[in-house]
Amino acid sequence: MKKAFFYLLLLAMPFYSYAQKDLSEDYKYTVSEPYQVYDAPRKHYFSDGNEILSVKPWKKKMILQKFDVEGLTLNSMKEYEDFPDNCMVEGIKQLQDKFYLFYSSWTGRDTQHEQLFYREINFESGTFVGDAVKLIDIDGKLAGTLASTSGVAAPFAFGFGVTDKFDFLTSLDESKILIQYRRKPEVKSDKNSYDIIGVEVYDLSLNKLWSREYTMPYTERRMNVEDFAVDSDGNGYLMAKVFHDDSNKDKKRRKDEEANYHMELFRLSKGVAEIEITKIDLGEKFINGISLFESVDGYMLCSGFYTNGLNNKLHNADGVYTFKITREGKLIDEKSYEIPLEILNQYVKNRTKKKNERKDKDGKAEFQNMKLRNLVVNGDGSLVLIGEQTFIVVHRSTRYTYVTYHNNDILVTKIDPEGNLAWMKKIPKRQVGKPKMGEVFDTSKTYQGGMSYSHFAANGNHYIVFLDNVKNIDLPLDKIPALHSDGHGGYLTAYKIDDATGAHSKGSILDTREVNDMELYQFNNDRIVKTAEDEFVIEFYKKKKEDVLVKVNILN
């Protein structure tokens, strides 16, 4: 039986919000009264402009909270405990005006079935709609990530489970959702094992449109899945990096000028048993990461960074590329845009500038460790690509080994509807963090804690929001940013970029160590929710088992 607890006494208490003098005239913030904290490994936030819905899965509980945006008051709080003991939350997705929580449940060794359930959330009431519905039932084990059943990161928890067994991709118009999974390989050797990937496509009411399991055409050793996507017609797409041998290396030797791999696009369609494959050929360019997006004109858009084939480090970037794939699998509108030397030489050491100038003569100057984070498809067909320098450093000594995560400069590129480069901007940032106690060491992850950034578009501008070091408030172009260390306070900083012209400005919104006589903690970009064209809200922890909401108004 469902247990819903209404904390009437708490809701009856008035919330008082008050503003403090801000660091920038372009922004004003308002802080709510504190309210009870509910822990969760990951928290989810949605807004309709008037209210905010937060969903906080914790152990066997699900906490649903509703907040009023205007007064920053808590309108309702409901706690559910009618989830199975082995429940592992897989994701929370919005499809137009519908909201769904997905969780998996393993039936045990005797029956060995992996099941995926969903529960619909009514945004207006802040409650689940009815009971859980079983969506997928698979005979056998799925691949995933080891995590604890108590919400504490493995391996320091007492109970374990496997999560991230399902991926959820939505179409541009949010009318379709593709759910993807991978069966756990029966053959342990990746040289001899072929992945079996399942694809199920549903409409926005979660009525199944089609499903199929595909055996990949290459072994695990010779193929890496780069990205998945679904279009508004319910077709699935998979972008794969295919290696030419079993080395699983981008280059066989350091001095090689030809890649040891190529890219292929797999098209997965209803009623078609075979995978339709398109080989991606960008000539002499090495593709550095590739992402799939549905464009407004009905094509699949592929985008990322490239190197010019002469560099030793393929995760660096000489420029940005885009191209389209027709529904028939034909590659069209291939474009590339080199990163100018003047962009590369902003916010770097003089020694680096001189090195870039020498390398630029041979076409070797590059932006190091770039990864595509966001692609914005505007209504007029123009694109805004946002990349970030992300990498890890492994520190070894005779006593111990540890890793640090680094999230540095951001590159924002605008491409107009005709495919021309409109503008390119470099945003300076230096962030470093270490895994917290209890976190799993994973060298494949470069984002951690309160680092990286959040992006949203409003009133014809792009806003890049992140925590920064106070020393960078008035940073000139010829200076290197001071390092921000994750978990040690920081200034909430916003860069505003005009979508039409690329003109940009910077504003420091608040100091997390001094907000209305409070110090705020646990900043995370996932906790930012846009509530209006000139407004966003962030939830912080203030200690003493209390959270607060901070509403930021954009004034100029």
PDB file of C-alpha atoms in Angstrom, residues 8-283:
ATOM      1  CA  LEU A   8       0.952  19.829   7.509  1.00  0.00           C
ATOM      2  CA  LEU A   9       2.735  21.533  10.345  1.00  0.00           C
ATOM      3  CA  LEU A  10       5.754  22.198   8.177  1.00  0.00           C
ATOM      4  CA  LEU A  11       3.637  23.509   5.324  1.00  0.00           C
ATOM      5  CA  ALA A  12       1.732  25.782   7.643  1.00  0.00           C
ATOM      6  CA  MET A  13       4.909  27.582   8.636  1.00  0.00           C
ATOM      7  CA  PRO A  14       5.433  30.833   6.735  1.00  0.00           C
ATOM      8  CA  PHE A  15       8.422  31.199   4.432  1.00  0.00           C
ATOM      9  CA  TYR A  16      10.149  34.567   4.392  1.00  0.00           C
ATOM     10  CA  SER A  17      12.414  35.508   1.529  1.00  0.00           C
ATOM     11  CA  TYR A  18      14.727  38.458   1.451  1.00  0.00           C
ATOM     12  CA  ALA A  19      17.333  39.837  -0.911  1.00  0.00           C
ATOM     13  CA  GLN A  20      20.907  40.899  -0.324  1.00  0.00           C
ATOM     14  CA  LYS A  21      23.082  43.321  -2.230  1.00  0.00           C
ATOM     15  CA  ASP A  22      24.498  41.450  -5.208  1.00  0.00           C
ATOM     16  CA  LEU A  23      27.926  41.376  -6.783  1.00  0.00           C
ATOM     17  CA  SER A  24      26.631  42.311 -10.246  1.00  0.00           C
ATOM     18  CA  GLU A  25      24.027  44.846 -11.284  1.00  0.00           C
ATOM     19  CA  ASP A  26      22.801  42.390 -13.916  1.00  0.00           C
ATOM     20  CA  TYR A  27      21.551  39.844 -11.361  1.00  0.00           C
ATOM     21  CA  LYS A  28      19.587  39.817  -8.120  1.00  0.00           C
ATOM     22  CA  TYR A  29      19.072  36.823  -5.887  1.00  0.00           C
ATOM     23  CA  THR A  30      16.452  35.925  -3.313  1.00  0.00           C
ATOM     24  CA  VAL A  31      16.748  33.216  -0.655  1.00  0.00           C
ATOM     25  CA  SER A  32      13.963  31.121   0.855  1.00  0.00           C
ATOM     26  CA  GLU A  33      13.599  30.221   4.477  1.00  0.00           C
ATOM     27  CA  PRO A  34      15.326  26.888   5.326  1.00  0.00           C
ATOM     28  CA  TYR A  35      13.377  23.646   5.092  1.00  0.00           C
ATOM     29  CA  GLN A  36      14.095  20.006   5.907  1.00  0.00           C
ATOM     30  CA  VAL A  37      16.753  18.353   3.757  1.00  0.00           C
ATOM     31  CA  TYR A  38      16.191  14.994   2.065  1.00  0.00           C
ATOM     32  CA  ASP A  39      19.339  13.253   0.910  1.00  0.00           C
ATOM     33  CA  ALA A  40      19.574  11.573  -2.467  1.00  0.00           C
ATOM     34  CA  PRO A  41      22.514  10.524  -4.675  1.00  0.00           C
ATOM     35  CA  ARG A  42      20.932  12.550  -7.466  1.00  0.00           C
ATOM     36  CA  LYS A  43      18.071  15.038  -7.359  1.00  0.00           C
ATOM     37  CA  HIS A  44      15.802  16.002 -10.254  1.00  0.00           C
ATOM     38  CA  TYR A  45      14.063  19.345 -10.856  1.00  0.00           C
ATOM     39  CA  PHE A  46      11.326  20.464 -13.257  1.00  0.00           C
ATOM     40  CA  SER A  47       9.362  23.708 -13.592  1.00  0.00           C
ATOM     41  CA  ASP A  48       6.260  24.985 -15.374  1.00  0.00           C
ATOM     42  CA  GLY A  49       7.155  28.595 -14.578  1.00  0.00           C
ATOM     43  CA  ASN A  50       4.886  28.882 -11.549  1.00  0.00           C
ATOM     44  CA  GLU A  51       6.001  25.867  -9.549  1.00  0.00           C
ATOM     45  CA  ILE A  52       9.025  23.601  -9.198  1.00  0.00           C
ATOM     46  CA  LEU A  53       8.746  19.835  -8.859  1.00  0.00           C
ATOM     47  CA  SER A  54      11.688  18.051  -7.228  1.00  0.00           C
ATOM     48  CA  VAL A  55      12.075  14.268  -7.172  1.00  0.00           C
ATOM     49  CA  LYS A  56      14.557  12.817  -4.669  1.00  0.00           C
ATOM     50  CA  PRO A  57      15.062   9.028  -4.675  1.00  0.00           C
ATOM     51  CA  TRP A  58      16.702   7.793  -1.477  1.00  0.00           C
ATOM     52  CA  LYS A  59      17.111   4.126  -0.492  1.00  0.00           C
ATOM     53  CA  LYS A  60      13.577   2.691  -0.765  1.00  0.00           C
ATOM     54  CA  LYS A  61      11.898   6.098  -0.503  1.00  0.00           C
ATOM     55  CA  MET A  62      10.843   8.629  -3.126  1.00  0.00           C
ATOM     56  CA  ILE A  63      10.390  12.234  -2.012  1.00  0.00           C
ATOM     57  CA  LEU A  64       8.221  14.501  -4.184  1.00  0.00           C
ATOM     58  CA  GLN A  65       8.271  18.216  -3.331  1.00  0.00           C
ATOM     59  CA  LYS A  66       6.407  21.141  -4.885  1.00  0.00           C
ATOM     60  CA  PHE A  67       7.623  24.729  -4.487  1.00  0.00           C
ATOM     61  CA  ASP A  68       6.036  28.031  -5.417  1.00  0.00           C
ATOM     62  CA  VAL A  69       8.448  30.018  -7.582  1.00  0.00           C
ATOM     63  CA  GLU A  70       7.133  33.466  -6.692  1.00  0.00           C
ATOM     64  CA  GLY A  71       7.404  33.160  -2.919  1.00  0.00           C
ATOM     65  CA  LEU A  72       9.882  30.265  -2.768  1.00  0.00           C
ATOM     66  CA  THR A  73       7.487  28.456  -0.462  1.00  0.00           C
ATOM     67  CA  LEU A  74       7.108  24.710  -0.039  1.00  0.00           C
ATOM     68  CA  ASN A  75       3.589  23.842  -1.246  1.00  0.00           C
ATOM     69  CA  SER A  76       3.607  20.077  -0.701  1.00  0.00           C
ATOM     70  CA  MET A  77       5.855  17.207   0.279  1.00  0.00           C
ATOM     71  CA  LYS A  78       4.984  13.553  -0.167  1.00  0.00           C
ATOM     72  CA  GLU A  79       7.017  10.533   0.794  1.00  0.00           C
ATOM     73  CA  TYR A  80       6.494   7.155  -0.867  1.00  0.00           C
ATOM     74  CA  GLU A  81       7.777   3.855   0.490  1.00  0.00           C
ATOM     75  CA  ASP A  82       5.895   1.409  -1.742  1.00  0.00           C
ATOM     76  CA  PHE A  83       8.889   0.560  -3.924  1.00  0.00           C
ATOM     77  CA  PRO A  84      10.513  -2.908  -3.974  1.00  0.00           C
ATOM     78  CA  ASP A  85      13.587  -3.588  -1.861  1.00  0.00           C
ATOM     79  CA  ASN A  86      15.810  -4.087  -4.914  1.00  0.00           C
ATOM     80  CA  CYS A  87      14.554  -0.994  -6.727  1.00  0.00           C
ATOM     81  CA  MET A  88      17.256   0.889  -8.660  1.00  0.00           C
ATOM     82  CA  VAL A  89      16.226   4.246 -10.111  1.00  0.00           C
ATOM     83  CA  GLU A  90      17.235   4.402 -13.783  1.00  0.00           C
ATOM     84  CA  GLY A  91      16.018   7.851 -14.752  1.00  0.00           C
ATOM     85  CA  ILE A  92      13.316  10.528 -14.691  1.00  0.00           C
ATOM     86  CA  LYS A  93      12.171  11.883 -18.039  1.00  0.00           C
ATOM     87  CA  GLN A  94       9.788  14.585 -19.235  1.00  0.00           C
ATOM     88  CA  LEU A  95       7.852  13.966 -22.461  1.00  0.00           C
ATOM     89  CA  GLN A  96       6.047  17.193 -23.289  1.00  0.00           C
ATOM     90  CA  ASP A  97       3.633  17.618 -20.340  1.00  0.00           C
ATOM     91  CA  LYS A  98       4.145  14.092 -18.938  1.00  0.00           C
ATOM     92  CA  PHE A  99       6.676  13.049 -16.278  1.00  0.00           C
ATOM     93  CA  TYR A 100       7.883   9.507 -15.656  1.00  0.00           C
ATOM     94  CA  LEU A 101      10.128   7.867 -13.074  1.00  0.00           C
ATOM     95  CA  PHE A 102      11.785   4.654 -14.310  1.00  0.00           C
ATOM     96  CA  TYR A 103      13.250   1.988 -12.046  1.00  0.00           C
ATOM     97  CA  SER A 104      14.653  -1.490 -12.588  1.00  0.00           C
ATOM     98  CA  SER A 105      14.166  -4.572 -10.465  1.00  0.00           C
ATOM     99  CA  TRP A 106      16.124  -7.841 -10.641  1.00  0.00           C
ATOM    100  CA  THR A 107      13.976 -10.900  -9.889  1.00  0.00           C
ATOM    101  CA  GLY A 108      16.863 -12.898  -8.377  1.00  0.00           C
ATOM    102  CA  ARG A 109      19.059 -15.860  -9.199  1.00  0.00           C
ATOM    103  CA  ASP A 110      16.221 -18.360  -9.432  1.00  0.00           C
ATOM    104  CA  THR A 111      14.275 -16.656 -12.226  1.00  0.00           C
ATOM    105  CA  GLN A 112      16.915 -14.166 -13.496  1.00  0.00           C
ATOM    106  CA  HIS A 113      14.692 -11.597 -15.137  1.00  0.00           C
ATOM    107  CA  GLU A 114      15.566  -7.914 -15.487  1.00  0.00           C
ATOM    108  CA  GLN A 115      12.482  -5.727 -15.330  1.00  0.00           C
ATOM    109  CA  LEU A 116      11.895  -2.042 -15.990  1.00  0.00           C
ATOM    110  CA  PHE A 117       8.923  -0.264 -14.380  1.00  0.00           C
ATOM    111  CA  TYR A 118       7.628   3.269 -14.603  1.00  0.00           C
ATOM    112  CA  ARG A 119       5.448   5.462 -12.442  1.00  0.00           C
ATOM    113  CA  GLU A 120       3.840   8.560 -13.858  1.00  0.00           C
ATOM    114  CA  ILE A 121       4.022  11.797 -11.866  1.00  0.00           C
ATOM    115  CA  ASN A 122       1.203  14.330 -11.870  1.00  0.00           C
ATOM    116  CA  PHE A 123       2.995  17.681 -11.890  1.00  0.00           C
ATOM    117  CA  GLU A 124      -0.001  19.690 -10.673  1.00  0.00           C
ATOM    118  CA  SER A 125      -0.594  17.599  -7.563  1.00  0.00           C
ATOM    119  CA  GLY A 126       3.009  16.521  -7.017  1.00  0.00           C
ATOM    120  CA  THR A 127       1.963  12.882  -6.654  1.00  0.00           C
ATOM    121  CA  PHE A 128       2.421   9.582  -8.435  1.00  0.00           C
ATOM    122  CA  VAL A 129      -0.450   8.528 -10.686  1.00  0.00           C
ATOM    123  CA  GLY A 130      -1.603   5.026  -9.781  1.00  0.00           C
ATOM    124  CA  ASP A 131       0.655   2.032  -9.297  1.00  0.00           C
ATOM    125  CA  ALA A 132       3.854   1.044 -11.027  1.00  0.00           C
ATOM    126  CA  VAL A 133       3.587  -0.332 -14.565  1.00  0.00           C
ATOM    127  CA  LYS A 134       5.981  -2.975 -15.895  1.00  0.00           C
ATOM    128  CA  LEU A 135       7.343  -1.767 -19.218  1.00  0.00           C
ATOM    129  CA  ILE A 136      10.110  -4.246 -20.094  1.00  0.00           C
ATOM    130  CA  ASP A 137      10.791  -7.815 -18.954  1.00  0.00           C
ATOM    131  CA  ILE A 138      14.055  -9.405 -20.085  1.00  0.00           C
ATOM    132  CA  ASP A 139      15.136 -12.978 -19.517  1.00  0.00           C
ATOM    133  CA  GLY A 140      18.771 -12.680 -18.433  1.00  0.00           C
ATOM    134  CA  LYS A 141      21.258 -10.163 -17.038  1.00  0.00           C
ATOM    135  CA  LEU A 142      22.025  -6.699 -18.340  1.00  0.00           C
ATOM    136  CA  ALA A 143      25.271  -4.750 -18.231  1.00  0.00           C
ATOM    137  CA  GLY A 144      25.327  -1.722 -15.951  1.00  0.00           C
ATOM    138  CA  THR A 145      27.179   0.091 -13.190  1.00  0.00           C
ATOM    139  CA  LEU A 146      27.721  -1.241  -9.680  1.00  0.00           C
ATOM    140  CA  ALA A 147      26.036   0.969  -7.094  1.00  0.00           C
ATOM    141  CA  SER A 148      24.721   0.620  -3.573  1.00  0.00           C
ATOM    142  CA  THR A 149      21.104  -0.047  -2.752  1.00  0.00           C
ATOM    143  CA  SER A 150      21.259   2.502   0.067  1.00  0.00           C
ATOM    144  CA  GLY A 151      22.176   5.503  -2.026  1.00  0.00           C
ATOM    145  CA  VAL A 152      25.806   5.499  -0.866  1.00  0.00           C
ATOM    146  CA  ALA A 153      28.414   5.027  -3.557  1.00  0.00           C
ATOM    147  CA  ALA A 154      29.890   1.560  -3.813  1.00  0.00           C
ATOM    148  CA  PRO A 155      32.132  -0.015  -2.612  1.00  0.00           C
ATOM    149  CA  PHE A 156      31.575   1.555   0.820  1.00  0.00           C
ATOM    150  CA  ALA A 157      27.913   0.568   1.082  1.00  0.00           C
ATOM    151  CA  PHE A 158      26.519  -2.566   2.681  1.00  0.00           C
ATOM    152  CA  GLY A 159      24.100  -3.505  -0.105  1.00  0.00           C
ATOM    153  CA  PHE A 160      24.830  -3.533  -3.805  1.00  0.00           C
ATOM    154  CA  GLY A 161      22.891  -3.453  -7.039  1.00  0.00           C
ATOM    155  CA  VAL A 162      23.445  -2.653 -10.674  1.00  0.00           C
ATOM    156  CA  THR A 163      22.050   0.565 -12.118  1.00  0.00           C
ATOM    157  CA  ASP A 164      22.472   2.423 -15.424  1.00  0.00           C
ATOM    158  CA  LYS A 165      21.152  -0.670 -17.169  1.00  0.00           C
ATOM    159  CA  PHE A 166      18.844   1.403 -19.348  1.00  0.00           C
ATOM    160  CA  ASP A 167      19.456   4.576 -21.333  1.00  0.00           C
ATOM    161  CA  PHE A 168      16.622   6.945 -22.245  1.00  0.00           C
ATOM    162  CA  LEU A 169      16.703   9.118 -25.380  1.00  0.00           C
ATOM    163  CA  THR A 170      13.911  11.487 -26.424  1.00  0.00           C
ATOM    164  CA  SER A 171      13.153  12.969 -29.829  1.00  0.00           C
ATOM    165  CA  LEU A 172      13.419  16.703 -30.502  1.00  0.00           C
ATOM    166  CA  ASP A 173       9.646  17.201 -30.148  1.00  0.00           C
ATOM    167  CA  GLU A 174       9.510  14.870 -27.069  1.00  0.00           C
ATOM    168  CA  SER A 175       6.894  12.719 -28.804  1.00  0.00           C
ATOM    169  CA  LYS A 176       9.072   9.571 -28.791  1.00  0.00           C
ATOM    170  CA  ILE A 177      11.342   7.904 -26.278  1.00  0.00           C
ATOM    171  CA  LEU A 178      13.917   5.234 -27.064  1.00  0.00           C
ATOM    172  CA  ILE A 179      14.982   2.904 -24.261  1.00  0.00           C
ATOM    173  CA  GLN A 180      18.268   1.117 -24.881  1.00  0.00           C
ATOM    174  CA  TYR A 181      19.961  -1.687 -22.960  1.00  0.00           C
ATOM    175  CA  ARG A 182      22.897  -4.055 -23.426  1.00  0.00           C
ATOM    176  CA  ARG A 183      22.857  -7.707 -22.451  1.00  0.00           C
ATOM    177  CA  LYS A 184      25.666  -8.845 -20.180  1.00  0.00           C
ATOM    178  CA  PRO A 185      28.167 -10.657 -22.442  1.00  0.00           C
ATOM    179  CA  GLU A 186      28.282 -14.427 -22.065  1.00  0.00           C
ATOM    180  CA  VAL A 187      31.832 -14.512 -23.433  1.00  0.00           C
ATOM    181  CA  LYS A 188      34.270 -12.691 -21.158  1.00  0.00           C
ATOM    182  CA  SER A 189      36.875 -12.032 -23.855  1.00  0.00           C
ATOM    183  CA  ASP A 190      35.998  -8.794 -25.678  1.00  0.00           C
ATOM    184  CA  LYS A 191      38.011 -10.057 -28.671  1.00  0.00           C
ATOM    185  CA  ASN A 192      35.421 -12.782 -29.201  1.00  0.00           C
ATOM    186  CA  SER A 193      32.273 -11.247 -27.737  1.00  0.00           C
ATOM    187  CA  TYR A 194      29.607  -9.449 -29.796  1.00  0.00           C
ATOM    188  CA  ASP A 195      27.361  -7.022 -27.910  1.00  0.00           C
ATOM    189  CA  ILE A 196      23.620  -7.612 -28.033  1.00  0.00           C
ATOM    190  CA  ILE A 197      21.848  -4.269 -27.753  1.00  0.00           C
ATOM    191  CA  GLY A 198      18.116  -3.954 -27.193  1.00  0.00           C
ATOM    192  CA  VAL A 199      16.064  -1.031 -28.492  1.00  0.00           C
ATOM    193  CA  GLU A 200      12.461  -0.262 -27.533  1.00  0.00           C
ATOM    194  CA  VAL A 201      10.613   2.809 -28.810  1.00  0.00           C
ATOM    195  CA  TYR A 202       7.471   4.304 -27.216  1.00  0.00           C
ATOM    196  CA  ASP A 203       5.209   7.291 -27.739  1.00  0.00           C
ATOM    197  CA  LEU A 204       4.770   9.999 -25.098  1.00  0.00           C
ATOM    198  CA  SER A 205       2.093   7.919 -23.321  1.00  0.00           C
ATOM    199  CA  LEU A 206       4.539   4.979 -23.228  1.00  0.00           C
ATOM    200  CA  ASN A 207       2.640   2.884 -25.740  1.00  0.00           C
ATOM    201  CA  LYS A 208       5.168   0.594 -27.427  1.00  0.00           C
ATOM    202  CA  LEU A 209       5.765   1.363 -31.107  1.00  0.00           C
ATOM    203  CA  TRP A 210       8.397  -1.279 -31.800  1.00  0.00           C
ATOM    204  CA  SER A 211      11.282  -3.214 -30.238  1.00  0.00           C
ATOM    205  CA  ARG A 212      14.155  -5.422 -31.348  1.00  0.00           C
ATOM    206  CA  GLU A 213      17.464  -6.826 -30.124  1.00  0.00           C
ATOM    207  CA  TYR A 214      20.473  -6.345 -32.423  1.00  0.00           C
ATOM    208  CA  THR A 215      23.705  -8.326 -32.458  1.00  0.00           C
ATOM    209  CA  MET A 216      26.466  -5.844 -33.258  1.00  0.00           C
ATOM    210  CA  PRO A 217      28.458  -6.494 -36.455  1.00  0.00           C
ATOM    211  CA  TYR A 218      31.823  -6.078 -34.686  1.00  0.00           C
ATOM    212  CA  THR A 219      33.347  -7.512 -31.531  1.00  0.00           C
ATOM    213  CA  GLU A 220      33.457  -5.470 -28.329  1.00  0.00           C
ATOM    214  CA  ARG A 221      37.191  -4.910 -28.815  1.00  0.00           C
ATOM    215  CA  ARG A 222      36.684  -3.440 -32.295  1.00  0.00           C
ATOM    216  CA  MET A 223      33.697  -1.209 -31.598  1.00  0.00           C
ATOM    217  CA  ASN A 224      32.839   1.596 -29.174  1.00  0.00           C
ATOM    218  CA  VAL A 225      29.353   3.106 -28.994  1.00  0.00           C
ATOM    219  CA  GLU A 226      29.747   6.900 -29.177  1.00  0.00           C
ATOM    220  CA  ASP A 227      26.127   8.065 -29.037  1.00  0.00           C
ATOM    221  CA  PHE A 228      22.466   7.048 -29.400  1.00  0.00           C
ATOM    222  CA  ALA A 229      19.507   9.081 -30.682  1.00  0.00           C
ATOM    223  CA  VAL A 230      15.884   8.779 -31.772  1.00  0.00           C
ATOM    224  CA  ASP A 231      13.990  10.924 -34.280  1.00  0.00           C
ATOM    225  CA  SER A 232      10.385  12.120 -34.220  1.00  0.00           C
ATOM    226  CA  ASP A 233       9.332   9.210 -36.442  1.00  0.00           C
ATOM    227  CA  GLY A 234      10.626   6.691 -33.925  1.00  0.00           C
ATOM    228  CA  ASN A 235      13.764   5.614 -35.828  1.00  0.00           C
ATOM    229  CA  GLY A 236      16.824   4.808 -33.731  1.00  0.00           C
ATOM    230  CA  TYR A 237      20.406   5.830 -34.511  1.00  0.00           C
ATOM    231  CA  LEU A 238      23.690   4.576 -33.099  1.00  0.00           C
ATOM    232  CA  MET A 239      27.074   6.179 -33.814  1.00  0.00           C
ATOM    233  CA  ALA A 240      29.983   3.752 -33.475  1.00  0.00           C
ATOM    234  CA  LYS A 241      33.764   4.041 -33.575  1.00  0.00           C
ATOM    235  CA  VAL A 242      35.019   0.975 -35.446  1.00  0.00           C
ATOM    236  CA  PHE A 243      38.682   0.001 -34.985  1.00  0.00           C
ATOM    237  CA  HIS A 244      40.692  -1.593 -37.772  1.00  0.00           C
ATOM    238  CA  ASP A 245      42.379  -4.150 -35.501  1.00  0.00           C
ATOM    239  CA  ASP A 246      42.158  -5.584 -31.984  1.00  0.00           C
ATOM    240  CA  SER A 247      44.447  -2.967 -30.439  1.00  0.00           C
ATOM    241  CA  ASN A 248      41.445  -0.742 -29.624  1.00  0.00           C
ATOM    242  CA  LYS A 249      43.740   2.262 -30.121  1.00  0.00           C
ATOM    243  CA  ASP A 250      43.117   5.414 -32.134  1.00  0.00           C
ATOM    244  CA  LYS A 251      46.618   5.109 -33.598  1.00  0.00           C
ATOM    245  CA  LYS A 252      48.830   2.038 -33.853  1.00  0.00           C
ATOM    246  CA  ARG A 253      51.970   4.108 -33.391  1.00  0.00           C
ATOM    247  CA  ARG A 254      52.528   7.611 -32.064  1.00  0.00           C
ATOM    248  CA  LYS A 255      53.817   8.963 -35.389  1.00  0.00           C
ATOM    249  CA  ASP A 256      51.008   7.532 -37.507  1.00  0.00           C
ATOM    250  CA  GLU A 257      49.173  10.084 -39.647  1.00  0.00           C
ATOM    251  CA  GLU A 258      46.216   7.831 -40.362  1.00  0.00           C
ATOM    252  CA  ALA A 259      43.574   6.879 -37.837  1.00  0.00           C
ATOM    253  CA  ASN A 260      43.225   3.277 -36.758  1.00  0.00           C
ATOM    254  CA  TYR A 261      39.445   3.626 -36.814  1.00  0.00           C
ATOM    255  CA  HIS A 262      36.516   5.048 -38.727  1.00  0.00           C
ATOM    256  CA  MET A 263      32.981   6.089 -37.767  1.00  0.00           C
ATOM    257  CA  GLU A 264      29.782   4.330 -38.752  1.00  0.00           C
ATOM    258  CA  LEU A 265      26.171   5.359 -38.269  1.00  0.00           C
ATOM    259  CA  PHE A 266      23.710   2.525 -37.565  1.00  0.00           C
ATOM    260  CA  ARG A 267      20.067   3.176 -38.446  1.00  0.00           C
ATOM    261  CA  LEU A 268      17.516   1.072 -36.556  1.00  0.00           C
ATOM    262  CA  SER A 269      13.954   1.082 -37.886  1.00  0.00           C
ATOM    263  CA  LYS A 270      10.619  -0.548 -37.234  1.00  0.00           C
ATOM    264  CA  GLY A 271      10.033  -3.618 -39.393  1.00  0.00           C
ATOM    265  CA  VAL A 272      13.651  -3.763 -40.610  1.00  0.00           C
ATOM    266  CA  ALA A 273      15.632  -6.639 -39.138  1.00  0.00           C
ATOM    267  CA  GLU A 274      19.011  -5.607 -40.502  1.00  0.00           C
ATOM    268  CA  ILE A 275      21.087  -2.652 -39.321  1.00  0.00           C
ATOM    269  CA  GLU A 276      21.449  -0.027 -42.034  1.00  0.00           C
ATOM    270  CA  ILE A 277      25.073   1.211 -41.903  1.00  0.00           C
ATOM    271  CA  THR A 278      26.535   4.459 -43.231  1.00  0.00           C
ATOM    272  CA  LYS A 279      30.324   4.876 -43.103  1.00  0.00           C
ATOM    273  CA  ILE A 280      31.367   8.386 -42.054  1.00  0.00           C
ATOM    274  CA  ASP A 281      34.336   9.711 -44.006  1.00  0.00           C
ATOM    275  CA  LEU A 282      35.728  13.174 -43.228  1.00  0.00           C
ATOM    276  CA  GLY A 283      38.842  12.777 -45.348  1.00  0.00           C
TER     277      GLY A 283
END
